[in-house]
Coordinates of N, CA, C and O in Angstrom, one line a residue:
X1 N 65.3 113.2 101.6 CA 66.0 113.0 102.9 C 66.9 111.8 102.8 O 66.4 110.7 102.6
X2 N 68.2 111.9 102.9 CA 69.1 110.8 102.8 C 69.3 110.1 104.2 O 69.5 110.8 105.2
X3 N 69.2 108.8 104.1 CA 69.4 108.0 105.3 C 70.4 106.9 105.0 O 70.2 106.2 103.9
X4 N 71.3 106.7 105.8 CA 72.4 105.7 105.6 C 72.5 104.8 106.9 O 72.6 105.4 108.0
X5 N 72.4 103.5 106.8 CA 72.5 102.6 107.9 C 73.5 101.5 107.6 O 73.3 100.7 106.8
X6 N 74.6 101.6 108.4 CA 75.6 100.5 108.2 C 75.4 99.3 109.1 O 74.8 99.4 110.2
X7 N 75.9 98.2 108.6 CA 75.9 97.0 109.4 C 77.0 96.1 108.9 O 77.6 96.4 107.9
X8 N 77.3 95.0 109.7 CA 78.3 94.1 109.3 C 79.6 94.1 110.0 O 80.5 93.3 109.8
X9 N 79.8 95.1 110.9 CA 81.0 95.2 111.6 C 81.1 94.1 112.6 O 80.2 93.3 112.9
X10 N 82.3 93.9 113.2 CA 82.5 92.9 114.3 C 83.9 92.8 114.6 O 84.8 93.6 114.2
X11 N 84.2 91.7 115.4 CA 85.6 91.4 115.8 C 86.1 90.2 115.1 O 85.4 89.2 115.1
X12 N 87.2 90.3 114.4 CA 87.8 89.2 113.6 C 89.3 89.1 113.9 O 89.9 90.0 114.5
X13 N 89.8 88.0 113.5 CA 91.2 87.8 113.6 C 91.9 88.3 112.4 O 91.3 88.4 111.3
X14 N 93.2 88.6 112.5 CA 94.0 89.1 111.4 C 94.0 88.1 110.3 O 94.0 86.9 110.6
X15 N 93.8 88.5 109.1 CA 93.7 87.6 107.9 C 92.3 87.3 107.5 O 92.2 86.7 106.4
X16 N 91.4 87.5 108.4 CA 90.0 87.2 108.0 C 89.3 88.3 107.2 O 89.9 89.3 106.9
X17 N 88.1 88.0 106.8 CA 87.3 88.9 106.0 C 86.1 89.4 106.7 O 85.5 88.7 107.6
X18 N 85.6 90.5 106.2 CA 84.3 91.0 106.6 C 83.6 91.7 105.5 O 84.3 92.3 104.6
X19 N 82.3 91.7 105.4 CA 81.6 92.6 104.5 C 80.7 93.5 105.2 O 79.8 93.1 105.9
X20 N 80.9 94.8 104.9 CA 80.1 95.8 105.5 C 78.9 96.2 104.5 O 79.2 96.2 103.3
X21 N 77.8 96.5 105.1 CA 76.6 96.8 104.3 C 76.1 98.2 104.7 O 76.1 98.5 105.9
X22 N 75.7 99.0 103.7 CA 75.1 100.2 104.0 C 73.7 100.3 103.3 O 73.7 100.3 102.0
X23 N 72.6 100.4 104.0 CA 71.3 100.6 103.4 C 71.1 102.0 103.1 O 71.3 102.9 104.0
X24 N 70.8 102.3 101.9 CA 70.8 103.7 101.4 C 69.4 104.1 101.0 O 68.7 103.4 100.3
X25 N 68.9 105.3 101.5 CA 67.7 105.8 101.0 C 67.8 107.3 100.7 O 68.5 108.0 101.4
X26 N 67.2 107.7 99.6 CA 67.2 109.2 99.3 C 68.4 109.7 98.7 O 68.5 110.9 98.5
X27 N 69.4 108.8 98.3 CA 70.6 109.4 97.7 C 70.7 109.4 96.2 O 71.6 110.0 95.7
X28 N 69.7 108.8 95.6 CA 69.7 108.8 94.1 C 71.0 108.3 93.5 O 71.5 107.2 93.9
X29 N 71.6 109.0 92.6 CA 72.8 108.6 91.9 C 74.0 109.2 92.4 O 75.0 109.4 91.7
X30 N 74.0 109.6 93.7 CA 75.1 110.3 94.3 C 76.3 109.5 94.4 O 76.3 108.3 94.4
X31 N 77.5 110.2 94.5 CA 78.7 109.5 94.9 C 78.5 108.9 96.3 O 77.8 109.5 97.2
X32 N 79.0 107.7 96.5 CA 78.9 107.0 97.7 C 80.3 106.6 98.1 O 81.1 106.3 97.3
X33 N 80.5 106.6 99.4 CA 81.9 106.3 99.9 C 81.9 105.6 101.2 O 80.9 105.6 102.0
X34 N 83.0 105.0 101.5 CA 83.3 104.4 102.8 C 84.5 105.1 103.4 O 85.5 105.4 102.8
X35 N 84.3 105.4 104.7 CA 85.4 106.1 105.5 C 85.6 105.3 106.7 O 84.8 104.5 107.1
X36 N 86.7 105.5 107.3 CA 87.0 104.9 108.6 C 87.7 105.9 109.5 O 88.5 106.7 109.1
X37 N 87.5 105.6 110.8 CA 88.3 106.4 111.8 C 88.9 105.5 112.8 O 88.1 104.8 113.6
X38 N 90.2 105.4 112.8 CA 90.9 104.5 113.8 C 91.0 105.3 115.1 O 91.0 106.5 115.1
X39 N 91.2 104.6 116.2 CA 91.4 105.2 117.5 C 92.5 106.2 117.5 O 93.6 105.9 117.1
X40 N 92.2 107.4 117.9 CA 93.2 108.5 118.0 C 93.6 109.1 116.7 O 94.5 109.9 116.6
X41 N 92.9 108.8 115.6 CA 93.2 109.3 114.3 C 92.0 110.0 113.6 O 90.9 109.8 114.1
X42 N 92.3 110.8 112.6 CA 91.3 111.5 111.9 C 90.6 110.5 110.9 O 91.2 109.5 110.5
X43 N 89.4 110.9 110.6 CA 88.7 110.0 109.6 C 89.3 110.1 108.3 O 89.8 111.1 107.8
X44 N 89.4 108.9 107.6 CA 90.0 108.9 106.3 C 89.1 108.2 105.3 O 88.3 107.3 105.6
X45 N 89.2 108.6 104.0 CA 88.5 107.9 103.0 C 89.1 106.6 102.6 O 90.3 106.5 102.5
X46 N 88.2 105.6 102.4 CA 88.7 104.3 102.0 C 88.4 103.9 100.6 O 89.2 103.4 99.9
X47 N 87.2 104.2 100.2 CA 86.7 103.8 98.9 C 85.5 104.7 98.5 O 84.8 105.1 99.3
X48 N 85.4 104.8 97.1 CA 84.3 105.6 96.6 C 83.8 105.0 95.4 O 84.5 104.3 94.6
X49 N 82.5 105.2 95.1 CA 81.9 104.6 93.9 C 81.0 105.7 93.2 O 80.2 106.4 93.9
X50 N 81.2 105.8 91.9 CA 80.4 106.8 91.2 C 79.1 106.3 90.7 O 78.8 105.1 90.8
X51 N 78.3 107.2 90.1 CA 77.0 106.8 89.7 C 77.1 105.7 88.6 O 76.1 104.9 88.4
X52 N 78.1 105.7 87.8 CA 78.3 104.8 86.7 C 78.9 103.5 87.2 O 79.2 102.6 86.4
X53 N 79.2 103.4 88.5 CA 79.8 102.2 89.0 C 81.4 102.2 89.1 O 82.0 101.3 89.7
X54 N 82.0 103.2 88.5 CA 83.4 103.3 88.7 C 83.8 103.5 90.1 O 83.1 104.1 90.9
X55 N 85.0 102.9 90.5 CA 85.4 102.9 91.9 C 86.8 103.5 92.0 O 87.6 103.5 91.1
X56 N 87.1 103.9 93.2 CA 88.4 104.3 93.6 C 88.6 103.8 95.0 O 87.7 103.8 95.8
X57 N 89.8 103.4 95.3 CA 90.2 102.8 96.6 C 91.5 103.4 97.1 O 92.4 103.5 96.3
X58 N 91.5 103.6 98.3 CA 92.7 104.2 98.9 C 93.9 103.2 98.8 O 93.7 102.0 98.9
X59 N 95.1 103.8 98.7 CA 96.3 102.9 98.6 C 96.5 102.0 99.7 O 96.9 100.8 99.6
X60 N 96.1 102.4 100.9 CA 96.3 101.6 102.1 C 95.5 100.3 102.1 O 95.8 99.3 102.8
X61 N 94.4 100.3 101.3 CA 93.6 99.1 101.3 C 93.4 98.5 99.9 O 92.7 97.5 99.7
X62 N 94.1 99.0 98.9 CA 94.0 98.6 97.6 C 94.4 97.1 97.5 O 95.4 96.7 98.1
X63 N 93.6 96.3 96.8 CA 93.9 94.9 96.6 C 93.3 94.1 97.7 O 93.2 92.9 97.6
X64 N 92.8 94.7 98.8 CA 92.2 94.0 99.9 C 90.7 94.4 100.1 O 89.9 93.5 100.5
X65 N 90.4 95.6 99.8 CA 89.0 96.1 100.0 C 88.4 96.4 98.6 O 89.0 96.9 97.7
X66 N 87.1 96.1 98.5 CA 86.3 96.3 97.3 C 85.0 97.0 97.6 O 84.3 96.5 98.5
X67 N 84.7 98.1 97.0 CA 83.4 98.8 97.1 C 82.5 98.4 96.0 O 83.0 98.3 94.8
X68 N 81.3 98.2 96.3 CA 80.3 97.9 95.3 C 78.9 98.3 95.7 O 78.7 98.7 96.9
X69 N 78.0 98.3 94.8 CA 76.6 98.7 95.2 C 75.7 97.9 94.4 O 75.9 97.4 93.2
X70 N 74.5 97.7 94.9 CA 73.4 97.1 94.3 C 72.3 98.1 94.2 O 71.6 98.3 95.2
X71 N 72.1 98.7 93.0 CA 71.1 99.7 92.9 C 69.7 99.2 93.1 O 68.8 99.9 93.7
X72 N 69.4 98.0 92.8 CA 68.1 97.4 92.9 C 67.7 97.3 94.4 O 66.6 97.4 94.8
X73 N 68.8 97.1 95.2 CA 68.5 96.9 96.7 C 68.9 98.1 97.4 O 68.7 98.1 98.7
X74 N 69.3 99.2 96.7 CA 69.7 100.4 97.4 C 70.7 100.2 98.5 O 70.6 100.6 99.7
X75 N 71.7 99.4 98.2 CA 72.7 98.9 99.2 C 74.1 99.1 98.7 O 74.4 98.8 97.5
X76 N 74.9 99.6 99.6 CA 76.4 99.8 99.3 C 77.1 98.8 100.1 O 76.7 98.5 101.3
X77 N 78.2 98.2 99.6 CA 79.0 97.2 100.2 C 80.4 97.6 100.3 O 80.9 98.3 99.5
X78 N 81.1 97.1 101.3 CA 82.5 97.1 101.4 C 83.0 95.7 101.8 O 82.8 95.3 102.9
X79 N 83.6 95.0 100.8 CA 84.2 93.7 101.1 C 85.6 93.9 101.5 O 86.4 94.5 100.8
X80 N 85.9 93.4 102.7 CA 87.3 93.6 103.2 C 87.9 92.2 103.5 O 87.3 91.4 104.1
X81 N 89.1 92.1 103.0 CA 89.8 90.8 103.1 C 91.2 91.0 103.7 O 91.7 92.2 103.7
X82 N 91.9 90.0 104.1 CA 93.2 90.1 104.6 C 93.3 91.2 105.7 O 94.3 92.0 105.6
X83 N 92.4 91.2 106.6 CA 92.3 92.3 107.6 C 93.5 92.3 108.5 O 94.0 91.2 108.8
X84 N 94.0 93.4 108.9 CA 95.1 93.5 109.8 C 94.6 94.4 111.0 O 93.6 95.1 110.9
X85 N 95.3 94.4 112.1 CA 95.0 95.2 113.2 C 94.9 96.7 112.9 O 94.1 97.5 113.5
X86 N 95.7 97.1 111.9 CA 95.6 98.5 111.4 C 94.3 98.9 110.8 O 94.0 100.1 110.6
X87 N 93.5 97.9 110.4 CA 92.2 98.2 109.9 C 91.1 98.4 110.9 O 90.0 98.7 110.6
X88 N 91.5 98.3 112.2 CA 90.5 98.5 113.3 C 90.0 100.0 113.3 O 90.8 100.9 113.1
X89 N 88.7 100.1 113.5 CA 88.2 101.5 113.5 C 86.7 101.5 113.3 O 86.1 100.4 113.2
X90 N 86.1 102.6 113.3 CA 84.7 102.8 113.0 C 84.6 103.1 111.5 O 85.2 104.0 111.1
X91 N 83.7 102.3 110.9 CA 83.6 102.5 109.4 C 82.2 103.1 109.2 O 81.2 102.7 109.7
X92 N 82.3 104.2 108.3 CA 81.1 104.9 108.0 C 80.8 104.9 106.5 O 81.8 105.0 105.7
X93 N 79.6 104.8 106.1 CA 79.3 105.1 104.7 C 78.7 106.5 104.6 O 78.2 107.1 105.6
X94 N 78.9 107.1 103.4 CA 78.5 108.5 103.3 C 78.1 108.7 101.8 O 78.4 108.0 100.9
X95 N 77.3 109.8 101.7 CA 76.8 110.2 100.4 C 77.1 111.6 100.1 O 77.2 112.4 101.0
X96 N 77.4 111.9 98.8 CA 77.7 113.2 98.4 C 76.7 113.8 97.4 O 76.1 113.0 96.7
X97 N 76.6 115.1 97.3 CA 75.7 115.6 96.2 C 76.4 115.5 94.8 O 75.7 115.7 93.8
X98 N 77.6 115.2 94.7 CA 78.3 115.0 93.5 C 77.9 113.6 92.9 O 77.5 112.7 93.6
X99 N 78.1 113.5 91.6 CA 77.9 112.1 91.0 C 79.2 111.6 90.3 O 79.2 110.5 89.9
X100 N 80.2 112.5 90.1 CA 81.4 112.0 89.6 C 82.6 112.6 90.4 O 82.4 113.4 91.3
X101 N 83.8 112.2 90.0 CA 85.0 112.5 90.8 C 84.7 112.3 92.3 O 85.1 113.2 93.1
X102 N 84.2 111.1 92.6 CA 83.8 110.9 93.9 C 84.9 110.9 94.9 O 84.6 111.1 96.1
X103 N 86.1 110.6 94.5 CA 87.2 110.5 95.4 C 87.6 112.0 95.9 O 88.4 112.1 96.8
X104 N 87.1 113.0 95.2 CA 87.3 114.4 95.6 C 86.1 115.0 96.2 O 86.2 116.2 96.6
X105 N 85.0 114.4 96.1 CA 83.7 115.0 96.5 C 83.6 115.3 98.0 O 84.2 114.6 98.8
X106 N 82.8 116.3 98.3 CA 82.4 116.5 99.7 C 81.3 115.6 100.1 O 80.4 115.4 99.3
X107 N 81.4 115.0 101.2 CA 80.3 114.1 101.7 C 79.5 114.7 102.8 O 80.1 115.1 103.9
X108 N 78.3 114.9 102.6 CA 77.4 115.6 103.5 C 76.5 114.7 104.4 O 76.0 115.2 105.4
X109 N 76.3 113.5 103.9 CA 75.4 112.6 104.7 C 76.2 111.4 105.2 O 76.9 110.8 104.4
X110 N 75.9 111.1 106.4 CA 76.7 110.0 107.1 C 75.9 109.1 107.8 O 74.8 109.4 108.4
X111 N 76.3 107.8 107.8 CA 75.6 106.8 108.7 C 76.2 106.9 110.1 O 77.0 107.8 110.4
X112 N 75.7 106.1 110.9 CA 76.1 106.1 112.3 C 77.4 105.4 112.6 O 78.0 105.6 113.7
X113 N 77.9 104.6 111.6 CA 79.1 103.9 111.8 C 78.9 102.5 112.3 O 78.0 102.2 113.0
X114 N 79.9 101.7 112.0 CA 79.9 100.3 112.5 C 81.4 100.0 112.9 O 82.3 100.3 112.1
X115 N 81.5 99.3 114.0 CA 82.9 99.1 114.6 C 83.5 97.8 114.0 O 82.8 96.8 113.9
X116 N 84.7 97.9 113.5 CA 85.5 96.8 113.1 C 86.7 96.7 113.9 O 87.5 97.7 114.1
X117 N 86.9 95.5 114.5 CA 88.0 95.3 115.4 C 88.8 94.1 114.9 O 88.2 93.0 114.7
X118 N 90.1 94.3 114.6 CA 90.9 93.2 114.1 C 92.0 92.9 115.1 O 92.8 93.8 115.5
X119 N 92.1 91.7 115.5 CA 93.2 91.4 116.5 C 94.0 90.2 116.1 O 93.7 89.5 115.1

């Protein structure tokens, strides 16, 4: 049974940084990803990490966001820097039954989301 619990969201000023954390259980070596949903928009993929640690990051956040994981702690991270108001939204971590090509994978398991507000 996969469980995902996000934390670390909040309200920040433009230019500041935040680190989101996702506590993961039951996902094994699955693809893991971060998604976000801005107000009035559809959910979009932000970053993904494969079982071997390879990562992919969406163009909109490349150079500002970094996805990583600590297997020993069963924790997924999203380090976000140089935040802008366009980064405002609910951020979700997710797990997929795939282990590679994570940027293309279907994601079946979702956390409850954490709100990020940038002003």
